[in-house]
GROMACS .gro file of C-alpha atoms in nm:
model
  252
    1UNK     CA    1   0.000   0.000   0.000
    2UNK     CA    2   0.125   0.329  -0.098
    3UNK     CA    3   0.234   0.552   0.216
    4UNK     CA    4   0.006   0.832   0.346
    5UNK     CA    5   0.219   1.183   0.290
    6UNK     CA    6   0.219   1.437   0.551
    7UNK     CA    7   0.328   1.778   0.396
    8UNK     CA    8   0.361   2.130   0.604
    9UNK     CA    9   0.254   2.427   0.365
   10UNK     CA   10   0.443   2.752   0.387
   11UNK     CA   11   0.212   2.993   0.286
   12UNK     CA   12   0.457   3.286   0.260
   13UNK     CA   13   0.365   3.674   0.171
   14UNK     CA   14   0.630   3.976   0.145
   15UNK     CA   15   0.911   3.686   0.199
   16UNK     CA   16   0.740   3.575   0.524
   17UNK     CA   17   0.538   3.283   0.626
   18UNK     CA   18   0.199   3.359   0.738
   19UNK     CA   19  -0.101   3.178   0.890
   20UNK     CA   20  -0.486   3.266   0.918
   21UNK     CA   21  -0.804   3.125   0.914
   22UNK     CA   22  -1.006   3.138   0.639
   23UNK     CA   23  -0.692   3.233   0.454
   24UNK     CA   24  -0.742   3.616   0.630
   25UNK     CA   25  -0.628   3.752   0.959
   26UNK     CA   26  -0.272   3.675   0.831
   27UNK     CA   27  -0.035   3.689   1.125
   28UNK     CA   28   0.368   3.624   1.130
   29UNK     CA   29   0.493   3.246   1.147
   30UNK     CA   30   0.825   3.207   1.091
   31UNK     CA   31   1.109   3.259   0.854
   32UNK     CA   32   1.020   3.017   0.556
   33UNK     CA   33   1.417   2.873   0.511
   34UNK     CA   34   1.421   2.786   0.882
   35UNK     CA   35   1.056   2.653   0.877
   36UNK     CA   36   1.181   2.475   0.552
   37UNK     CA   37   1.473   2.295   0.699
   38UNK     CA   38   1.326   2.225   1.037
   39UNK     CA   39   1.051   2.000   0.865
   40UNK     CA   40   1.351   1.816   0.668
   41UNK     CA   41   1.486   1.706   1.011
   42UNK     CA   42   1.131   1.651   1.169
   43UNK     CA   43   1.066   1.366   0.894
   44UNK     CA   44   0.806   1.540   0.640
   45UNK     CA   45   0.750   1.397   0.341
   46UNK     CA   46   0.749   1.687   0.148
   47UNK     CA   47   0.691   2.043   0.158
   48UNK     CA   48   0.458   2.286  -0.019
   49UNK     CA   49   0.548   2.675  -0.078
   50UNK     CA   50   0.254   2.917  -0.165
   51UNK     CA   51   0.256   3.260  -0.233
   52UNK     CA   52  -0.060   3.347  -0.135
   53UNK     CA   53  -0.101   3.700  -0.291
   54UNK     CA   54   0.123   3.695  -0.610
   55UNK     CA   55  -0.215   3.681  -0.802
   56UNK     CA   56  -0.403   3.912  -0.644
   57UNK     CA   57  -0.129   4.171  -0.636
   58UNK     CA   58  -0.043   4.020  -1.043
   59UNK     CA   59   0.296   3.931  -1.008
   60UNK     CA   60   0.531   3.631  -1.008
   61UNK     CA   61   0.622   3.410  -0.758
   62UNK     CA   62   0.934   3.459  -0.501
   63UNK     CA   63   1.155   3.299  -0.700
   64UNK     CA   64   1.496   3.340  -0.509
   65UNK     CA   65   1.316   3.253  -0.189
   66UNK     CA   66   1.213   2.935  -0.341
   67UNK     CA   67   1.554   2.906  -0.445
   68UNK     CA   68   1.741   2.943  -0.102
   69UNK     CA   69   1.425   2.742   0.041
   70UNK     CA   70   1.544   2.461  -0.206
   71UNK     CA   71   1.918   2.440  -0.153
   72UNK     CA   72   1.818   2.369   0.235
   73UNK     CA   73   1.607   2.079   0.155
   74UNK     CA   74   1.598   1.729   0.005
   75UNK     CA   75   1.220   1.623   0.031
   76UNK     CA   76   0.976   1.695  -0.304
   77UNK     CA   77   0.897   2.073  -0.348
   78UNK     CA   78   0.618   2.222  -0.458
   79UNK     CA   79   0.543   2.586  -0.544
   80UNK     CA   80   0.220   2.782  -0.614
   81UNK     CA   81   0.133   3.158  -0.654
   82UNK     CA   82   0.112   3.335  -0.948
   83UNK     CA   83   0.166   3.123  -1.206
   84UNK     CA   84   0.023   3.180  -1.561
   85UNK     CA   85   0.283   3.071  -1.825
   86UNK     CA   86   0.504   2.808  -1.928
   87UNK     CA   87   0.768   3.063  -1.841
   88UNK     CA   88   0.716   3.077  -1.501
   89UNK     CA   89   0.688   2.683  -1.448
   90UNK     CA   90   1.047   2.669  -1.584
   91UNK     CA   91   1.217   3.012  -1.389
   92UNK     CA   92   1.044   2.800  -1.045
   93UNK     CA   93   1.177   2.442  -1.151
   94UNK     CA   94   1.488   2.611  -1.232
   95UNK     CA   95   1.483   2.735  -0.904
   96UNK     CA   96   1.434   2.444  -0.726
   97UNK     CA   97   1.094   2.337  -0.710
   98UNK     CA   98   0.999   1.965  -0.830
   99UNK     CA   99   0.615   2.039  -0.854
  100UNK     CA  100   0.445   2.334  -0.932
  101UNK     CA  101   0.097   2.406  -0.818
  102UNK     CA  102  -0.150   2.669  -1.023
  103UNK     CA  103  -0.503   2.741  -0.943
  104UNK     CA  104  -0.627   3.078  -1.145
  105UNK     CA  105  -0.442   3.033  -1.400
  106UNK     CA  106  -0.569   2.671  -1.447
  107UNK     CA  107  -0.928   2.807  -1.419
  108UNK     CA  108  -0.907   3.109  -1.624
  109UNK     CA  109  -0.746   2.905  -1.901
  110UNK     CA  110  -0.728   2.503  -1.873
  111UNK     CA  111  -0.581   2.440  -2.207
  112UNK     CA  112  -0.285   2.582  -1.921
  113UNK     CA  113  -0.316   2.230  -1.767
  114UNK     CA  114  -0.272   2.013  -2.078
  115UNK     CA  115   0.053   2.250  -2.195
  116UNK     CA  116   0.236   2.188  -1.925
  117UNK     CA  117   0.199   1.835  -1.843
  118UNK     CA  118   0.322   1.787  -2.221
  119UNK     CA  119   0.615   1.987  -2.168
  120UNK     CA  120   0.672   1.887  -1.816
  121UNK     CA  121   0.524   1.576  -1.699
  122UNK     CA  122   0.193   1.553  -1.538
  123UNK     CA  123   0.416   1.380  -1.259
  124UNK     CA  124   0.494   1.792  -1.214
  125UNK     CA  125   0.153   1.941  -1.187
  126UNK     CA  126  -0.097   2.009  -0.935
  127UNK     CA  127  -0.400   2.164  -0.944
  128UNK     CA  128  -0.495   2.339  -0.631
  129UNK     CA  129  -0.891   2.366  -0.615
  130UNK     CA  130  -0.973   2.585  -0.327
  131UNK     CA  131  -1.349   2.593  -0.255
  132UNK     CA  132  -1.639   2.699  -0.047
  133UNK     CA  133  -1.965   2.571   0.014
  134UNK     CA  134  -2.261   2.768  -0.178
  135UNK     CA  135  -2.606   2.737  -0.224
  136UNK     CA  136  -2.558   2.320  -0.110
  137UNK     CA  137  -2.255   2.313  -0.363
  138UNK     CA  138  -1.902   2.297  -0.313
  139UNK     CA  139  -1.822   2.556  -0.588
  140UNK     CA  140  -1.450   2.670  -0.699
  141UNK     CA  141  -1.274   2.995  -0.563
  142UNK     CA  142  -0.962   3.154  -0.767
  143UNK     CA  143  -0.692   3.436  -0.626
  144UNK     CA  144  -0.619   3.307  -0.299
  145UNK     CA  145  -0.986   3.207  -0.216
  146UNK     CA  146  -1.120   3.599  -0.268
  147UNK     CA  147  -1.300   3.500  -0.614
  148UNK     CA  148  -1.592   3.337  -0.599
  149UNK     CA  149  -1.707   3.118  -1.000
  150UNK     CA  150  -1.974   2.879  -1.045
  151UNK     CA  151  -1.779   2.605  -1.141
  152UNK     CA  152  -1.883   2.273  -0.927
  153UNK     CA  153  -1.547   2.130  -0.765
  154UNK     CA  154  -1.621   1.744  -0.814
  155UNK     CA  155  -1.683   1.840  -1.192
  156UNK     CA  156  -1.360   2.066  -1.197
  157UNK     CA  157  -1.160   1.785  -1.016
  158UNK     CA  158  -1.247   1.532  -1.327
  159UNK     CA  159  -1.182   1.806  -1.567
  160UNK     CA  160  -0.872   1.902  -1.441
  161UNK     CA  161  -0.713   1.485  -1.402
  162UNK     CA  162  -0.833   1.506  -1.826
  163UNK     CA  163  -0.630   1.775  -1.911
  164UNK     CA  164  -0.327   1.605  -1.750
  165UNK     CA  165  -0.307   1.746  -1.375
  166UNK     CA  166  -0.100   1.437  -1.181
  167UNK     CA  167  -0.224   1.570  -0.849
  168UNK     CA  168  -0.420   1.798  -0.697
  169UNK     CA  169  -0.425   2.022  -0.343
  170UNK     CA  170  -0.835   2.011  -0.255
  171UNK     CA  171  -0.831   2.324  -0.017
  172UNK     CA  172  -1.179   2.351   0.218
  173UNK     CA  173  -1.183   2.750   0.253
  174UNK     CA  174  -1.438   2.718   0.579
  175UNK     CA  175  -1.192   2.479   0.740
  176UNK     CA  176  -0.878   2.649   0.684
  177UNK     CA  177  -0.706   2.730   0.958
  178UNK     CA  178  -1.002   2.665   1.191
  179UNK     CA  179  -0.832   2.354   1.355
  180UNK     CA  180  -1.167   2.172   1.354
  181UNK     CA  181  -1.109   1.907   1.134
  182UNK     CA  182  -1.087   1.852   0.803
  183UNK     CA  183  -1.334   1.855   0.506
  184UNK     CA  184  -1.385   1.477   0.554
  185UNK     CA  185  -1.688   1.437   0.325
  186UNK     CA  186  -1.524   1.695   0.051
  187UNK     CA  187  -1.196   1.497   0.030
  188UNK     CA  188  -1.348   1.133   0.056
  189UNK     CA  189  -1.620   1.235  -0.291
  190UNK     CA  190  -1.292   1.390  -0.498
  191UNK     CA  191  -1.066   1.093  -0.399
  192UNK     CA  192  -1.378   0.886  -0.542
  193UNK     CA  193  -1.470   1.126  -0.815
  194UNK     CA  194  -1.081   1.075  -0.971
  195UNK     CA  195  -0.758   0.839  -1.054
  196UNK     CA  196  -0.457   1.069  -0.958
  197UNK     CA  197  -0.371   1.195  -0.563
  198UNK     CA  198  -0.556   1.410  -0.345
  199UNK     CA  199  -0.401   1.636  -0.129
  200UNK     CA  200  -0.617   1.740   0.161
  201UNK     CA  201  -0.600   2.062   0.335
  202UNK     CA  202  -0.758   2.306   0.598
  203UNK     CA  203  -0.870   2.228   0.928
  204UNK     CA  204  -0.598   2.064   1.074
  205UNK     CA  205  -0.627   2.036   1.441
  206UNK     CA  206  -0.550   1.716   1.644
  207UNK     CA  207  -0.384   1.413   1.554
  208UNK     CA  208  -0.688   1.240   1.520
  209UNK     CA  209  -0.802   1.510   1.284
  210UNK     CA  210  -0.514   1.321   0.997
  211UNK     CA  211  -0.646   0.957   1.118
  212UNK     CA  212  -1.022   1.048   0.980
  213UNK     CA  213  -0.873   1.204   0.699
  214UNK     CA  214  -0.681   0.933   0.562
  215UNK     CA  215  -0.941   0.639   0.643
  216UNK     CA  216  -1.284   0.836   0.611
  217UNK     CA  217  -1.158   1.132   0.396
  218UNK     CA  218  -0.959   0.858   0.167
  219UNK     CA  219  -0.682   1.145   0.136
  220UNK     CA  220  -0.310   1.060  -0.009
  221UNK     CA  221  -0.150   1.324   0.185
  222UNK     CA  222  -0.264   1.569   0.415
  223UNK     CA  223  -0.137   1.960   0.458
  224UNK     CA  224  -0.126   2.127   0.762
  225UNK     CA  225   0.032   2.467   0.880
  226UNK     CA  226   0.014   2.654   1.173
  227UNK     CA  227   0.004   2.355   1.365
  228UNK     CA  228   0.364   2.251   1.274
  229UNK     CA  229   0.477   2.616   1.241
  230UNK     CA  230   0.340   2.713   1.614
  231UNK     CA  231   0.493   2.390   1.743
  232UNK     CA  232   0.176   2.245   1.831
  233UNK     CA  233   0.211   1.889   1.663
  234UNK     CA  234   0.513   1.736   1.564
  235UNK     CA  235   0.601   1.558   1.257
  236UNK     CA  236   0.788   1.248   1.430
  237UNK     CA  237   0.494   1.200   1.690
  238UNK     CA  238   0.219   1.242   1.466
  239UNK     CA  239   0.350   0.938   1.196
  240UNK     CA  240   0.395   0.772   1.567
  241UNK     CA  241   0.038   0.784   1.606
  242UNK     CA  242  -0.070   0.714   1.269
  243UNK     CA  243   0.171   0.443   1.276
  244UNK     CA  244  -0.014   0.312   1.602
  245UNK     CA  245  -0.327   0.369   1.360
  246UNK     CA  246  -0.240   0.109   1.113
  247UNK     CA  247  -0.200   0.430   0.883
  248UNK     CA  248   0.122   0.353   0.632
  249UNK     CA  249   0.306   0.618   0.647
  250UNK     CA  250   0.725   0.659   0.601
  251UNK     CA  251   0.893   0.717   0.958
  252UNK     CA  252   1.241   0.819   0.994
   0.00000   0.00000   0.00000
């Protein structure tokens, strides 16, 4: 059975790694590079970098922060934030990052998706669907969560594995950073709804919070933040318990 990833997200803005909840309230977390390494030793399976307002404020990701952020590490990488070309995809993997991770871009033009898993790998690309839901309908959200469009998230999540996504980050904008739990029944009809990974986040809380979302939630990996960057779970004790779970999942 393939191992259940856990994966801390920096979420970083003006070169700093932020938390909130409900991806507002931003407050100071940490200097990403010493976040960045400190998972490394802790055991995490990989790491994911976004920056959370390059496309509201139309600009490009932090590329020599994800580059400095790299040369510290040796687990996957992923990066996210502003990207809109083929362009960009190379400057970040150039950089350092293994994965990149596009959400606007992806929904204001999908043909996006299908280019760069052709001149990439789909092995490369994630989709990041962050929704919301509206009306009894989990419905997509673009720049950082602040956009609201009426596309249906299960029917975006199939759309997205066609054009050639390999993976994708399903973000549950009412959970995030709430530290209630997990979307369980979100996560558990995407995994269902598609062939490639699924990447839950928001709502991380408790330990028992990643047990539900793995076995209920049918989740590859799960992504968490402030409670690894505020010290309030640790990596080695948490694959302990999932461990003690009957959870696979790689321990150090």
């Amino acid at each position: 059975m393939l191992k259940k990833r856990i994966i801390p997200c920096l979420d970083v803005k003006e070169g700093r790694t932020v938390k909130g909840v409900n991806f507002i309230n931003l407050r100071d977390a940490g200097d990403a590079v010493e976040l960045a390494k400190t998972y490394v030793q802790q055991g995490a399976d990989e790491l994911v970098f976004l920056d959370i307002t390059a496309s509201v404020e139309k600009r490009k990701t932090l590329a020599s922060l994800v580059e400095k952020i790299a040369r510290e590490i040796n687990i996957p990488f992923t990066v996210g934030g502003g990207i809109n070309t083929i362009e960009d995809v190379a400057a970040l993997l150039q950089a350092g990052a293994d994965k990149i991770s596009i959400n606007t871009a992806a929904v204001k033009n999908p043909q996006l998706i299908t280019e760069l898993a052709a001149r990439f790998g789909s092995q490369c690309i994630v989709v990041a669907i962050d929704t919301n839901f509206v009306n009894d309908e989990w419905k997509v959200l673009t720049h950082g969560g602040r956009t609201a469009t009426d596309i249906n998230t299960f029917a975006w999540a199939k759309e997205v594995e066609r054009l050639g996504a390999g993976e994708i980050l399903l973000t549950s904008m009412q959970h995030d950073g709430t530290k209630g739990g997990f979307a369980i029944d979100l996560t558990r009809q995407v995994s269902e709804a598609v062939n490639i990974p699924v990447i839950a986040s928001g709502g991380a809380g408790t330990m028992e919070h990643f047990t539900e979302i793995f076995n209920a939630g049918k989740a590859d990996a799960a992504l968490a933040a402030s409670i690894f960057h505020y010290g309030e779970i640790q990596i080695p004790q948490l694959k302990a318990f999932l461990s003690q779970q009957n959870i696979p999942v790689r321990c150090k």
